[in-house]
Coordinates of C-alpha atoms in Angstrom, one line a residue:
M97 CA -17.2 9.7 10.5
L98 CA -19.0 13.1 10.5
P99 CA -21.2 14.7 13.2
I100 CA -24.7 15.3 11.9
G101 CA -27.3 17.8 12.9
G102 CA -29.0 20.9 11.5
N103 CA -32.6 21.7 11.2
E104 CA -33.5 18.5 9.4
G105 CA -31.0 16.4 11.4
K106 CA -29.2 15.3 8.2
S107 CA -26.5 17.9 7.6
P108 CA -22.8 17.7 8.6
L109 CA -21.8 20.0 11.5
V110 CA -18.3 20.4 10.0
R111 CA -16.7 21.1 6.7
Y112 CA -15.3 17.9 5.3
K113 CA -15.0 17.9 1.5
D114 CA -11.4 17.1 0.4
R115 CA -10.3 17.0 4.0
A116 CA -8.7 14.1 6.0
A117 CA -10.7 12.0 8.4
L118 CA -11.7 13.7 11.7
P119 CA -10.5 12.3 15.0
I120 CA -13.2 10.3 16.8
D121 CA -13.0 12.6 19.8
A122 CA -13.7 15.7 17.6
V123 CA -16.7 14.0 16.1
L124 CA -18.1 13.1 19.6
H125 CA -17.4 16.6 20.9
R126 CA -19.3 18.3 18.1
M127 CA -22.2 15.9 18.5
L128 CA -22.4 16.6 22.3
A129 CA -22.1 20.3 21.7
A130 CA -25.1 20.2 19.3
G131 CA -27.1 17.8 21.3
S132 CA -27.0 15.4 18.4
R133 CA -27.3 11.6 18.4
A134 CA -26.7 11.3 14.6
F135 CA -23.4 10.6 12.8
A136 CA -22.5 9.7 9.3
V137 CA -19.8 7.7 7.5
R138 CA -17.9 9.0 4.5
L139 CA -17.4 6.6 1.7
P140 CA -13.7 6.2 0.6
G141 CA -13.4 2.9 -1.2
M142 CA -17.1 2.3 -0.8
L143 CA -20.4 2.6 -2.6
V144 CA -23.8 2.8 -1.0
V145 CA -26.9 1.8 -2.9
D146 CA -29.5 4.1 -1.3
V147 CA -32.9 2.5 -1.9
D148 CA -35.2 5.5 -1.2
A149 CA -38.4 3.5 -1.0
D150 CA -38.4 -0.1 0.2
T151 CA -40.9 -1.5 -2.4
P152 CA -40.9 -5.1 -3.8
E153 CA -39.9 -3.7 -7.2
A154 CA -36.9 -1.9 -5.7
R155 CA -35.8 -5.0 -3.7
S156 CA -36.0 -7.1 -6.8
Y157 CA -34.1 -4.6 -8.8
V158 CA -31.2 -4.5 -6.3
R159 CA -31.1 -8.3 -5.9
K160 CA -30.9 -8.9 -9.7
G161 CA -28.8 -5.9 -10.6
F162 CA -26.2 -5.8 -7.8
G163 CA -26.8 -8.6 -5.4
E164 CA -27.8 -7.7 -1.8
S165 CA -25.0 -6.6 0.5
T166 CA -24.2 -8.4 3.7
V167 CA -24.1 -4.9 5.3
Q168 CA -27.4 -3.0 5.2
V169 CA -28.9 -0.2 7.2
R170 CA -32.6 0.5 7.4
T171 CA -33.6 4.2 6.9
R172 CA -36.9 6.0 7.3
R173 CA -38.2 5.0 3.9
G174 CA -35.7 2.4 2.6
V175 CA -32.4 0.6 2.9
H176 CA -28.7 1.4 2.4
H177 CA -26.6 -1.4 0.9
Y178 CA -22.8 -1.1 1.4
Y179 CA -20.3 -2.4 -1.1
R180 CA -16.5 -2.2 -1.7
F181 CA -16.0 0.0 -4.7
S182 CA -13.6 2.4 -6.6
G183 CA -14.5 4.4 -9.6
K184 CA -17.4 6.5 -10.8
A185 CA -20.8 5.7 -9.3
P186 CA -23.7 4.7 -11.7
K187 CA -26.5 7.1 -12.6
N188 CA -29.4 7.3 -10.2
I189 CA -32.4 5.2 -11.1
R190 CA -36.0 6.4 -11.4
L191 CA -38.5 3.8 -12.6
P192 CA -42.1 3.0 -11.6
N193 CA -42.0 2.1 -7.8
I194 CA -38.1 2.2 -7.9
A195 CA -36.0 5.2 -6.7
I196 CA -32.3 4.4 -6.1
D197 CA -29.4 6.7 -5.6
F198 CA -25.7 5.8 -5.7
K199 CA -23.2 7.4 -3.3
A200 CA -19.4 6.8 -3.5
G201 CA -16.1 8.3 -2.5
P202 CA -14.8 10.4 0.4
N203 CA -16.8 13.5 -0.4
E204 CA -20.1 11.5 -0.1
Y205 CA -21.7 10.3 3.2
V206 CA -24.7 8.5 4.6
L207 CA -26.1 8.4 8.1
A208 CA -24.7 5.4 10.0
A209 CA -26.4 2.6 11.8
A210 CA -27.4 3.5 15.4
S211 CA -27.9 7.2 14.5
V212 CA -31.0 8.9 15.7
R213 CA -32.1 12.0 13.8
A214 CA -33.6 15.1 15.5
D215 CA -37.0 14.0 14.2
G216 CA -36.7 10.7 16.0
V217 CA -35.9 8.5 12.9
E218 CA -33.5 5.7 13.8
Y219 CA -31.1 4.0 11.4
I220 CA -31.0 0.3 12.2
A221 CA -28.3 -2.2 11.1
I222 CA -29.4 -5.2 9.2
G223 CA -27.1 -8.2 8.9
E224 CA -23.4 -7.7 9.5
A225 CA -21.8 -4.6 11.0
L226 CA -19.7 -2.2 9.0
C227 CA -16.2 -2.9 10.4
D228 CA -13.7 -3.2 7.6
V229 CA -14.1 -1.9 4.0
R230 CA -12.1 -4.9 2.8
A231 CA -14.7 -7.3 4.1
L232 CA -17.5 -5.7 2.1
P233 CA -18.8 -7.5 -1.0
E234 CA -17.5 -5.9 -4.2
F235 CA -20.1 -3.8 -6.1
V236 CA -20.7 -5.4 -9.4
D237 CA -23.2 -3.9 -11.8
R238 CA -24.9 -6.9 -13.4
R239 CA -27.5 -5.0 -15.3
P240 CA -27.5 -5.3 -19.1
S241 CA -26.2 -2.1 -20.6
E242 CA -29.0 -2.2 -23.1
I243 CA -31.8 -1.7 -20.6
P244 CA -33.1 1.8 -21.3
E245 CA -33.7 4.4 -18.7
A246 CA -37.2 5.7 -17.9
H247 CA -38.6 8.2 -20.4
P248 CA -38.2 11.6 -18.7
A249 CA -41.7 12.7 -19.5
S250 CA -43.7 9.6 -18.5
G251 CA -41.3 8.1 -15.9
R252 CA -41.7 4.8 -17.8
A253 CA -39.1 2.9 -19.7
S254 CA -40.0 2.1 -23.3
I255 CA -38.6 -0.7 -25.4
P256 CA -40.0 -0.4 -28.9
K257 CA -41.3 -3.2 -31.1
G258 CA -38.4 -4.7 -33.1
A259 CA -36.1 -4.6 -30.1
R260 CA -38.2 -6.4 -27.5
N261 CA -36.9 -9.9 -28.1
D262 CA -33.2 -8.9 -27.9
Q263 CA -33.9 -6.8 -24.8
L264 CA -35.8 -9.5 -23.1
F265 CA -33.0 -12.0 -23.6
A266 CA -30.4 -9.6 -22.3
C267 CA -32.5 -9.1 -19.2
A268 CA -33.1 -12.8 -18.9
V269 CA -29.3 -13.6 -18.9
A270 CA -28.7 -10.8 -16.3
Y271 CA -31.6 -11.8 -14.0
T272 CA -30.7 -15.5 -14.3
R273 CA -27.4 -14.9 -12.4
T274 CA -29.2 -13.9 -9.2
A275 CA -32.6 -15.6 -9.4
S276 CA -33.0 -18.4 -6.9
T277 CA -35.5 -20.4 -9.0
Y278 CA -36.8 -20.6 -12.6
E279 CA -40.2 -19.5 -11.3
Q280 CA -38.7 -16.3 -9.9
L281 CA -36.8 -15.6 -13.1
L282 CA -40.1 -16.0 -15.1
A283 CA -42.0 -13.8 -12.7
D284 CA -39.3 -11.1 -13.0
L285 CA -39.3 -11.3 -16.8
L286 CA -43.1 -11.1 -17.0
Q287 CA -43.0 -8.0 -14.8
M288 CA -40.2 -6.5 -16.9
R289 CA -42.3 -7.0 -20.1
T290 CA -45.3 -5.3 -18.5
I291 CA -43.4 -2.3 -17.2
M292 CA -40.8 -1.7 -20.0
F293 CA -42.3 -2.9 -23.3
D294 CA -44.3 -0.8 -25.8
S295 CA -47.6 -2.6 -26.3
P296 CA -46.9 -5.4 -23.8
E297 CA -50.4 -6.8 -24.4
D298 CA -49.3 -8.2 -27.8
F299 CA -46.1 -9.9 -26.4
S300 CA -47.4 -13.3 -25.1
D301 CA -46.5 -15.1 -21.9
A302 CA -45.4 -18.1 -24.0
E303 CA -42.7 -16.0 -25.7
V304 CA -41.5 -14.8 -22.3
Q305 CA -41.5 -18.4 -21.0
K306 CA -39.4 -19.5 -24.1
T307 CA -36.8 -16.9 -23.3
A308 CA -36.7 -17.7 -19.6
R309 CA -36.2 -21.4 -20.3
S310 CA -33.4 -20.7 -22.7
A311 CA -31.5 -18.4 -20.2
W312 CA -32.1 -20.8 -17.3
G313 CA -30.7 -23.6 -19.5
Y314 CA -27.4 -21.6 -19.7
R315 CA -27.3 -21.3 -16.0
E316 CA -27.9 -25.0 -15.4
G317 CA -25.3 -25.9 -18.0
N318 CA -22.8 -23.6 -16.2
S319 CA -22.5 -21.6 -19.4
L320 CA -23.1 -18.0 -18.2
W321 CA -20.0 -16.0 -18.8
E322 CA -19.4 -12.6 -17.1
G323 CA -15.7 -12.2 -17.3
R324 CA -13.8 -12.4 -14.1
H325 CA -17.1 -12.3 -12.1
S326 CA -18.1 -15.7 -13.6
A327 CA -18.5 -18.8 -11.5
M328 CA -16.6 -21.9 -12.7
M329 CA -17.2 -25.6 -12.0
L330 CA -14.6 -27.7 -10.2
R331 CA -15.5 -31.3 -9.2
R332 CA -14.7 -32.3 -5.7
D333 CA -13.7 -35.9 -6.6
I334 CA -11.1 -34.6 -8.9
M335 CA -9.8 -32.2 -6.3
D336 CA -9.6 -35.0 -3.7
R337 CA -7.5 -37.1 -6.2
V338 CA -5.2 -34.4 -7.3
L339 CA -4.5 -33.0 -3.8
A340 CA -3.6 -36.6 -2.6
R341 CA -0.7 -36.6 -5.0
P342 CA 2.8 -35.3 -4.1
N343 CA 2.9 -31.7 -5.4
G344 CA -0.9 -32.0 -5.7
C345 CA -1.4 -28.4 -4.4
E346 CA 0.6 -27.0 -7.3
A347 CA -1.3 -29.3 -9.8
W348 CA -4.7 -28.1 -8.4
S349 CA -3.6 -24.5 -8.6
L350 CA -2.7 -25.0 -12.3
Y351 CA -5.9 -26.9 -13.0
S352 CA -8.0 -24.1 -11.4
L353 CA -6.1 -21.5 -13.5
L354 CA -6.7 -23.4 -16.7
Q355 CA -10.3 -23.9 -16.0
S356 CA -10.7 -20.2 -15.2
N357 CA -9.2 -19.1 -18.5
H358 CA -10.3 -21.8 -20.8
G359 CA -13.0 -24.0 -19.2
H360 CA -15.9 -21.9 -20.3
I361 CA -15.2 -22.5 -24.0
Q362 CA -16.1 -26.1 -24.9
G363 CA -13.3 -27.9 -26.8
K364 CA -10.8 -25.0 -26.6
R365 CA -7.2 -25.9 -27.3
F366 CA -4.5 -24.0 -25.6
K367 CA -0.8 -23.9 -24.8
I368 CA 0.9 -24.1 -21.4
A369 CA 3.8 -21.7 -21.7
S370 CA 5.5 -22.3 -18.3
A371 CA 8.2 -19.7 -18.8
S372 CA 5.7 -17.0 -19.8
M373 CA 3.4 -17.9 -16.9
Q374 CA 6.2 -17.6 -14.5
K375 CA 7.4 -14.3 -15.9
A376 CA 3.9 -12.8 -15.9
G377 CA 3.3 -13.9 -12.3
V378 CA -0.1 -15.5 -13.1
L379 CA 1.0 -18.6 -11.1
P380 CA 3.6 -18.2 -8.3
L381 CA 5.4 -21.4 -9.2
S382 CA 8.8 -22.1 -10.8
R383 CA 8.9 -23.5 -14.4
K384 CA 9.9 -26.9 -13.0
L385 CA 6.9 -27.0 -10.7
I386 CA 4.5 -25.9 -13.5
I387 CA 5.8 -28.8 -15.7
R388 CA 5.5 -31.2 -12.8
A389 CA 1.9 -30.0 -12.1
R390 CA 1.1 -30.4 -15.8
D391 CA 2.3 -34.0 -15.8
I392 CA 0.1 -34.8 -12.7
L393 CA -2.9 -33.4 -14.5
I394 CA -2.2 -35.5 -17.5
E395 CA -1.8 -38.6 -15.4
E396 CA -5.1 -37.9 -13.6
G397 CA -7.0 -37.3 -16.9
C398 CA -7.6 -33.6 -16.2
L399 CA -5.5 -32.6 -19.2
F400 CA -4.9 -34.0 -22.7
R401 CA -2.3 -33.4 -25.4
V402 CA -4.2 -32.8 -28.6
G403 CA -1.7 -31.6 -31.2
Y404 CA 0.9 -29.0 -32.0
E405 CA 1.0 -25.4 -33.1
G406 CA 4.5 -25.1 -34.6
R407 CA 6.7 -26.6 -31.9
A408 CA 4.3 -25.8 -29.1
V409 CA 2.1 -28.6 -27.6
L410 CA -1.7 -27.9 -27.6
Y411 CA -3.8 -29.1 -24.6
L412 CA -7.5 -29.7 -23.9
L413 CA -9.1 -29.8 -20.4
G414 CA -10.6 -33.1 -19.2
W415 CA -12.8 -34.3 -16.4
G416 CA -10.6 -36.7 -14.6
H417 CA -10.9 -39.9 -16.7
K418 CA -7.6 -41.5 -15.8
V419 CA -5.5 -42.8 -18.7
G420 CA -2.3 -43.7 -16.9
G421 CA 1.2 -42.5 -17.5
K422 CA 2.6 -39.2 -18.7
D423 CA 2.2 -40.3 -22.3
G424 CA -1.3 -41.7 -21.9
G425 CA -3.0 -38.3 -22.0
R426 CA -2.7 -37.9 -25.7
V427 CA -5.8 -37.7 -28.0

């Protein structure tokens, strides 16, 4: 925490850069001495998305690009979104009706909830309180890297003819991950076309709808892949069956791991190298328990033997169609 004051009521009353945290009593003493009711939090292990103007466009941009944080603070003109984060903060954003700054690290700070500046502006908590950095949602930048920044002269992003279809699809895939409905996705893409395309008037609504339907189809088919941030589908009825078995917890752990690594590629064949898995620590089970878990998955129709690569057995994930017996799961 930092005591805040100064002429504008937004400046630290102590030197803090590259220094350890101040004791709470020292912060309160400096606030009392200055007649201040404002304090700030430094941001080690955190990133704040500082929405400078709370416009519909800015709210949509944050929702689609980063996901709204559970910890938010309303400022004079906008909102602060808090996230768990390490690394270099993204570049600030300046687009039509969108002004967003990113602040991260122990040498950055933002005024905290319950602060009251000298000009009477109060910072108000929205949602959960900031209690533990570890409880914050992780900051994930879901924006397509291909989306251009605004042109410095005009303040308007410009996607030229010849690149518009590719850019639209990249945006559609990114927006699909956070859109609540197809209608919202379509509205966001129509707005993106109008704001960001060169000659948007000759890019029809029908073409935007075609792209939106395609991206939404990927979402409904559970086919959107974004590395370790991807969702994966696990059926509850299979979980109930597997967990009911002796050693079912180990089998379910193995099945979840296999689905995570291979389930997003239809028809993928893979090996189960129990010794290597144990050595790498990807599953905290002994080689014997991994083999037992594998056999349970085969018996429950969650795993099939489909061939060999040299002396190694190749497997394919299944969806719980029971075939009976350890040797029954062979295709």
